[in-house]
Structure formats: C-alpha cells, structure tokens
Amino acid sequence: MTLPIDPAQIDPDEIGTQQTTLEMDHEEAIEHVREAFTDAGFGIPVEFSPSEMLNEKVDADRDPYYVLGACNPSVADRALDATDKRMGGLFPCNVVVWEEEPGTQRVYHVSIMRIARLVGMAPDDDEMSDIIAETGELVDEAFEEL
C-alpha cells in the first residue's frame, strides 16, 4: 500500500503538534495537565494508562505513560456535523503524558481536527477551518498554563 502523503514531509504545524516538558513527578503532571485543559474549556471524559495495562498484560516494562481524552462538547458537536459524523472515529482529542525520566514528563498533543482534514475525513472548508481555529486556541490556552 502506498500512502497518499509522505509522513516525513508533514510539517508538525500542519497536524497541530504541541509538546512541552514538565519538571514534576508523573502523577503531579497528570493532575496539572487535567486542570489546564479543564480550565481551557475541555472536559476529560476518558483517561487511562496504557503503560499499566501493557505492563500487566504483556509484561512490557513500560515507563509511566498516561492518556487524557479531552473534549469540548460544543466543538465536538460541530465537528460531527461538519464531517458527516466521521470525526467520531478520532474522538476524543488525546493529550499524552509520559515519563522521560523520573521528575521529567513530556506532554504531547496532536490536533485530530487537522489530521482529519489532512486525510480527507473532514472537508477543507470554512466551517472546518473555524473548528480547527477554535480548538487550536483552546489547546494553546491549555499549553500556556503548562
């Protein structure tokens, strides 16, 4: 299978990549990220630890890795309409916290709205551009608090 785009050629800005490093322990970082995204207007309806599951199920010996599924309901509702409901396949917007070393946590987010448009799940129109801009502003606000 040939990919329609070359992933090596994608500018991180095209997919809304944001990341930062926090100098704190893993549990404290998770709580800090949860608060920052909640304060920016996101709910966190889903959260889980892939590292705990993988360490338990397949003895993966993974360092702490945590996923917070952030969602702004009004934006999500608009995105479902704008994409003929396909956007739900990427919900929620995940914010990941992983331990790079004890006391140092990486926080990573990529825009599912931008990715959906890039791969053809979402239209390249004004409505989707507005949704992308709004979610980008909310994520920017959250990252400013990190």
PDB file of C-alpha atoms in Angstrom:
ATOM      1  CA  MET A   1       0.000   0.000   0.000  1.00  0.00           C
ATOM      2  CA  THR A   2       1.300   3.417  -0.914  1.00  0.00           C
ATOM      3  CA  LEU A   3       0.437   6.243   1.419  1.00  0.00           C
ATOM      4  CA  PRO A   4      -1.260   9.226  -0.237  1.00  0.00           C
ATOM      5  CA  ILE A   5       1.085  11.552   1.646  1.00  0.00           C
ATOM      6  CA  ASP A   6       4.685  11.226   2.748  1.00  0.00           C
ATOM      7  CA  PRO A   7       4.651  11.400   6.564  1.00  0.00           C
ATOM      8  CA  ALA A   8       8.272  12.587   6.575  1.00  0.00           C
ATOM      9  CA  GLN A   9       7.210  15.658   4.609  1.00  0.00           C
ATOM     10  CA  ILE A  10       4.465  16.762   7.028  1.00  0.00           C
ATOM     11  CA  ASP A  11       5.255  19.928   8.913  1.00  0.00           C
ATOM     12  CA  PRO A  12       4.302  19.493  12.620  1.00  0.00           C
ATOM     13  CA  ASP A  13       2.256  22.711  12.309  1.00  0.00           C
ATOM     14  CA  GLU A  14       0.072  21.011   9.670  1.00  0.00           C
ATOM     15  CA  ILE A  15      -1.084  18.482  12.246  1.00  0.00           C
ATOM     16  CA  GLY A  16      -1.117  20.846  15.206  1.00  0.00           C
ATOM     17  CA  THR A  17       1.618  19.161  17.202  1.00  0.00           C
ATOM     18  CA  GLN A  18       2.260  20.727  20.582  1.00  0.00           C
ATOM     19  CA  GLN A  19       4.509  19.480  23.318  1.00  0.00           C
ATOM     20  CA  THR A  20       6.262  20.629  26.410  1.00  0.00           C
ATOM     21  CA  THR A  21       8.292  19.229  29.269  1.00  0.00           C
ATOM     22  CA  LEU A  22       7.221  19.450  32.898  1.00  0.00           C
ATOM     23  CA  GLU A  23       9.675  19.104  35.746  1.00  0.00           C
ATOM     24  CA  MET A  24       7.495  17.223  38.238  1.00  0.00           C
ATOM     25  CA  ASP A  25       6.534  13.682  39.081  1.00  0.00           C
ATOM     26  CA  HIS A  26       4.212  11.738  36.807  1.00  0.00           C
ATOM     27  CA  GLU A  27       1.053  11.857  38.934  1.00  0.00           C
ATOM     28  CA  GLU A  28       1.502  15.572  39.592  1.00  0.00           C
ATOM     29  CA  ALA A  29       1.942  16.191  35.850  1.00  0.00           C
ATOM     30  CA  ILE A  30      -1.257  14.294  35.030  1.00  0.00           C
ATOM     31  CA  GLU A  31      -3.218  16.397  37.505  1.00  0.00           C
ATOM     32  CA  HIS A  32      -1.608  19.617  36.213  1.00  0.00           C
ATOM     33  CA  VAL A  33      -2.467  18.757  32.586  1.00  0.00           C
ATOM     34  CA  ARG A  34      -6.020  17.756  33.551  1.00  0.00           C
ATOM     35  CA  GLU A  35      -6.520  21.112  35.318  1.00  0.00           C
ATOM     36  CA  ALA A  36      -5.021  23.158  32.459  1.00  0.00           C
ATOM     37  CA  PHE A  37      -7.231  21.516  29.843  1.00  0.00           C
ATOM     38  CA  THR A  38     -10.331  21.722  32.040  1.00  0.00           C
ATOM     39  CA  ASP A  39      -9.674  25.411  32.692  1.00  0.00           C
ATOM     40  CA  ALA A  40      -9.323  25.960  28.916  1.00  0.00           C
ATOM     41  CA  GLY A  41     -12.813  24.552  28.290  1.00  0.00           C
ATOM     42  CA  PHE A  42     -12.235  20.843  27.786  1.00  0.00           C
ATOM     43  CA  GLY A  43     -13.854  18.018  29.668  1.00  0.00           C
ATOM     44  CA  ILE A  44     -11.868  14.835  30.253  1.00  0.00           C
ATOM     45  CA  PRO A  45     -14.394  12.033  29.639  1.00  0.00           C
ATOM     46  CA  VAL A  46     -11.762   9.336  29.102  1.00  0.00           C
ATOM     47  CA  GLU A  47      -8.401   8.692  30.702  1.00  0.00           C
ATOM     48  CA  PHE A  48      -6.248   5.623  31.048  1.00  0.00           C
ATOM     49  CA  SER A  49      -2.726   4.344  31.482  1.00  0.00           C
ATOM     50  CA  PRO A  50      -1.533   2.255  28.527  1.00  0.00           C
ATOM     51  CA  SER A  51       1.708   1.563  30.403  1.00  0.00           C
ATOM     52  CA  GLU A  52      -0.131  -0.016  33.341  1.00  0.00           C
ATOM     53  CA  MET A  53      -2.235  -2.156  31.016  1.00  0.00           C
ATOM     54  CA  LEU A  54       0.708  -3.261  28.870  1.00  0.00           C
ATOM     55  CA  ASN A  55       2.916  -3.933  31.876  1.00  0.00           C
ATOM     56  CA  GLU A  56       0.185  -6.100  33.372  1.00  0.00           C
ATOM     57  CA  LYS A  57      -0.988  -7.891  30.214  1.00  0.00           C
ATOM     58  CA  VAL A  58       2.220  -8.456  28.257  1.00  0.00           C
ATOM     59  CA  ASP A  59       4.951  -7.657  30.783  1.00  0.00           C
ATOM     60  CA  ALA A  60       6.035  -4.699  28.641  1.00  0.00           C
ATOM     61  CA  ASP A  61       8.108  -2.950  31.321  1.00  0.00           C
ATOM     62  CA  ARG A  62       6.963   0.472  30.085  1.00  0.00           C
ATOM     63  CA  ASP A  63       7.708   3.705  31.902  1.00  0.00           C
ATOM     64  CA  PRO A  64       4.657   5.696  33.052  1.00  0.00           C
ATOM     65  CA  TYR A  65       2.504   6.753  30.100  1.00  0.00           C
ATOM     66  CA  TYR A  66      -0.949   8.307  30.516  1.00  0.00           C
ATOM     67  CA  VAL A  67      -3.653   9.445  28.085  1.00  0.00           C
ATOM     68  CA  LEU A  68      -6.200  12.145  28.872  1.00  0.00           C
ATOM     69  CA  GLY A  69      -9.050  12.223  26.352  1.00  0.00           C
ATOM     70  CA  ALA A  70     -10.059  15.892  26.194  1.00  0.00           C
ATOM     71  CA  CYS A  71     -13.306  17.065  24.616  1.00  0.00           C
ATOM     72  CA  ASN A  72     -15.021  20.406  24.188  1.00  0.00           C
ATOM     73  CA  PRO A  73     -18.652  19.337  23.651  1.00  0.00           C
ATOM     74  CA  SER A  74     -19.767  22.287  21.527  1.00  0.00           C
ATOM     75  CA  VAL A  75     -16.787  21.954  19.180  1.00  0.00           C
ATOM     76  CA  ALA A  76     -17.202  18.163  19.033  1.00  0.00           C
ATOM     77  CA  ASP A  77     -20.857  18.591  18.089  1.00  0.00           C
ATOM     78  CA  ARG A  78     -19.961  20.973  15.269  1.00  0.00           C
ATOM     79  CA  ALA A  79     -17.175  18.650  14.072  1.00  0.00           C
ATOM     80  CA  LEU A  80     -19.566  15.689  13.863  1.00  0.00           C
ATOM     81  CA  ASP A  81     -21.924  17.729  11.690  1.00  0.00           C
ATOM     82  CA  ALA A  82     -19.106  19.094   9.520  1.00  0.00           C
ATOM     83  CA  THR A  83     -17.730  15.602   8.815  1.00  0.00           C
ATOM     84  CA  ASP A  84     -20.953  13.633   8.353  1.00  0.00           C
ATOM     85  CA  LYS A  85     -20.242  12.001  11.738  1.00  0.00           C
ATOM     86  CA  ARG A  86     -16.861  10.544  10.664  1.00  0.00           C
ATOM     87  CA  MET A  87     -14.973  12.702  13.165  1.00  0.00           C
ATOM     88  CA  GLY A  88     -16.205  10.498  15.989  1.00  0.00           C
ATOM     89  CA  GLY A  89     -13.733   7.851  14.846  1.00  0.00           C
ATOM     90  CA  LEU A  90     -10.953  10.075  16.184  1.00  0.00           C
ATOM     91  CA  PHE A  91     -12.657  11.339  19.351  1.00  0.00           C
ATOM     92  CA  PRO A  92     -11.587  12.393  21.915  1.00  0.00           C
ATOM     93  CA  CYS A  93      -8.632  14.735  21.442  1.00  0.00           C
ATOM     94  CA  ASN A  94      -5.857  12.975  23.310  1.00  0.00           C
ATOM     95  CA  VAL A  95      -3.245  14.654  25.447  1.00  0.00           C
ATOM     96  CA  VAL A  96      -0.452  12.265  26.402  1.00  0.00           C
ATOM     97  CA  VAL A  97       1.855  12.468  29.414  1.00  0.00           C
ATOM     98  CA  TRP A  98       4.875  10.186  29.520  1.00  0.00           C
ATOM     99  CA  GLU A  99       7.795   9.994  31.857  1.00  0.00           C
ATOM    100  CA  GLU A 100      11.067  10.708  30.077  1.00  0.00           C
ATOM    101  CA  GLU A 101      12.940  10.133  33.331  1.00  0.00           C
ATOM    102  CA  PRO A 102      11.939  10.411  36.969  1.00  0.00           C
ATOM    103  CA  GLY A 103      10.877  14.013  37.583  1.00  0.00           C
ATOM    104  CA  THR A 104      10.641  14.877  33.870  1.00  0.00           C
ATOM    105  CA  GLN A 105       7.373  14.432  31.970  1.00  0.00           C
ATOM    106  CA  ARG A 106       6.643  15.055  28.292  1.00  0.00           C
ATOM    107  CA  VAL A 107       3.174  16.398  27.417  1.00  0.00           C
ATOM    108  CA  TYR A 108       2.181  15.804  23.791  1.00  0.00           C
ATOM    109  CA  HIS A 109      -0.902  16.672  21.739  1.00  0.00           C
ATOM    110  CA  VAL A 110      -1.737  16.476  18.053  1.00  0.00           C
ATOM    111  CA  SER A 111      -4.838  18.043  16.501  1.00  0.00           C
ATOM    112  CA  ILE A 112      -7.319  15.397  15.423  1.00  0.00           C
ATOM    113  CA  MET A 113      -9.207  18.147  13.588  1.00  0.00           C
ATOM    114  CA  ARG A 114      -6.165  18.953  11.428  1.00  0.00           C
ATOM    115  CA  ILE A 115      -5.388  15.284  10.859  1.00  0.00           C
ATOM    116  CA  ALA A 116      -8.982  14.584   9.833  1.00  0.00           C
ATOM    117  CA  ARG A 117      -8.806  17.339   7.219  1.00  0.00           C
ATOM    118  CA  LEU A 118      -5.367  16.217   6.035  1.00  0.00           C
ATOM    119  CA  VAL A 119      -6.503  12.622   5.412  1.00  0.00           C
ATOM    120  CA  GLY A 120      -9.853  13.553   3.880  1.00  0.00           C
ATOM    121  CA  MET A 121     -12.146  12.688   6.800  1.00  0.00           C
ATOM    122  CA  ALA A 122     -13.087  16.341   7.172  1.00  0.00           C
ATOM    123  CA  PRO A 123     -13.785  18.890   4.460  1.00  0.00           C
ATOM    124  CA  ASP A 124     -11.358  21.667   3.606  1.00  0.00           C
ATOM    125  CA  ASP A 125     -13.967  24.392   4.000  1.00  0.00           C
ATOM    126  CA  ASP A 126     -14.679  27.469   6.121  1.00  0.00           C
ATOM    127  CA  GLU A 127     -16.655  25.575   8.772  1.00  0.00           C
ATOM    128  CA  MET A 128     -13.833  23.097   9.372  1.00  0.00           C
ATOM    129  CA  SER A 129     -11.285  25.919   9.332  1.00  0.00           C
ATOM    130  CA  ASP A 130     -13.284  27.657  12.060  1.00  0.00           C
ATOM    131  CA  ILE A 131     -13.434  24.434  14.115  1.00  0.00           C
ATOM    132  CA  ILE A 132      -9.685  23.927  13.719  1.00  0.00           C
ATOM    133  CA  ALA A 133      -9.011  27.534  14.727  1.00  0.00           C
ATOM    134  CA  GLU A 134     -11.245  27.267  17.796  1.00  0.00           C
ATOM    135  CA  THR A 135      -9.742  24.004  19.021  1.00  0.00           C
ATOM    136  CA  GLY A 136      -6.266  25.384  18.339  1.00  0.00           C
ATOM    137  CA  GLU A 137      -6.993  28.415  20.512  1.00  0.00           C
ATOM    138  CA  LEU A 138      -8.294  26.200  23.326  1.00  0.00           C
ATOM    139  CA  VAL A 139      -5.233  23.928  23.152  1.00  0.00           C
ATOM    140  CA  ASP A 140      -2.929  26.960  23.032  1.00  0.00           C
ATOM    141  CA  GLU A 141      -4.626  28.291  26.162  1.00  0.00           C
ATOM    142  CA  ALA A 142      -4.117  24.969  27.952  1.00  0.00           C
ATOM    143  CA  PHE A 143      -0.453  24.718  26.922  1.00  0.00           C
ATOM    144  CA  GLU A 144       0.180  28.277  28.106  1.00  0.00           C
ATOM    145  CA  GLU A 145      -0.824  27.107  31.587  1.00  0.00           C
ATOM    146  CA  LEU A 146       1.564  24.162  31.477  1.00  0.00           C
TER     147      LEU A 146
END
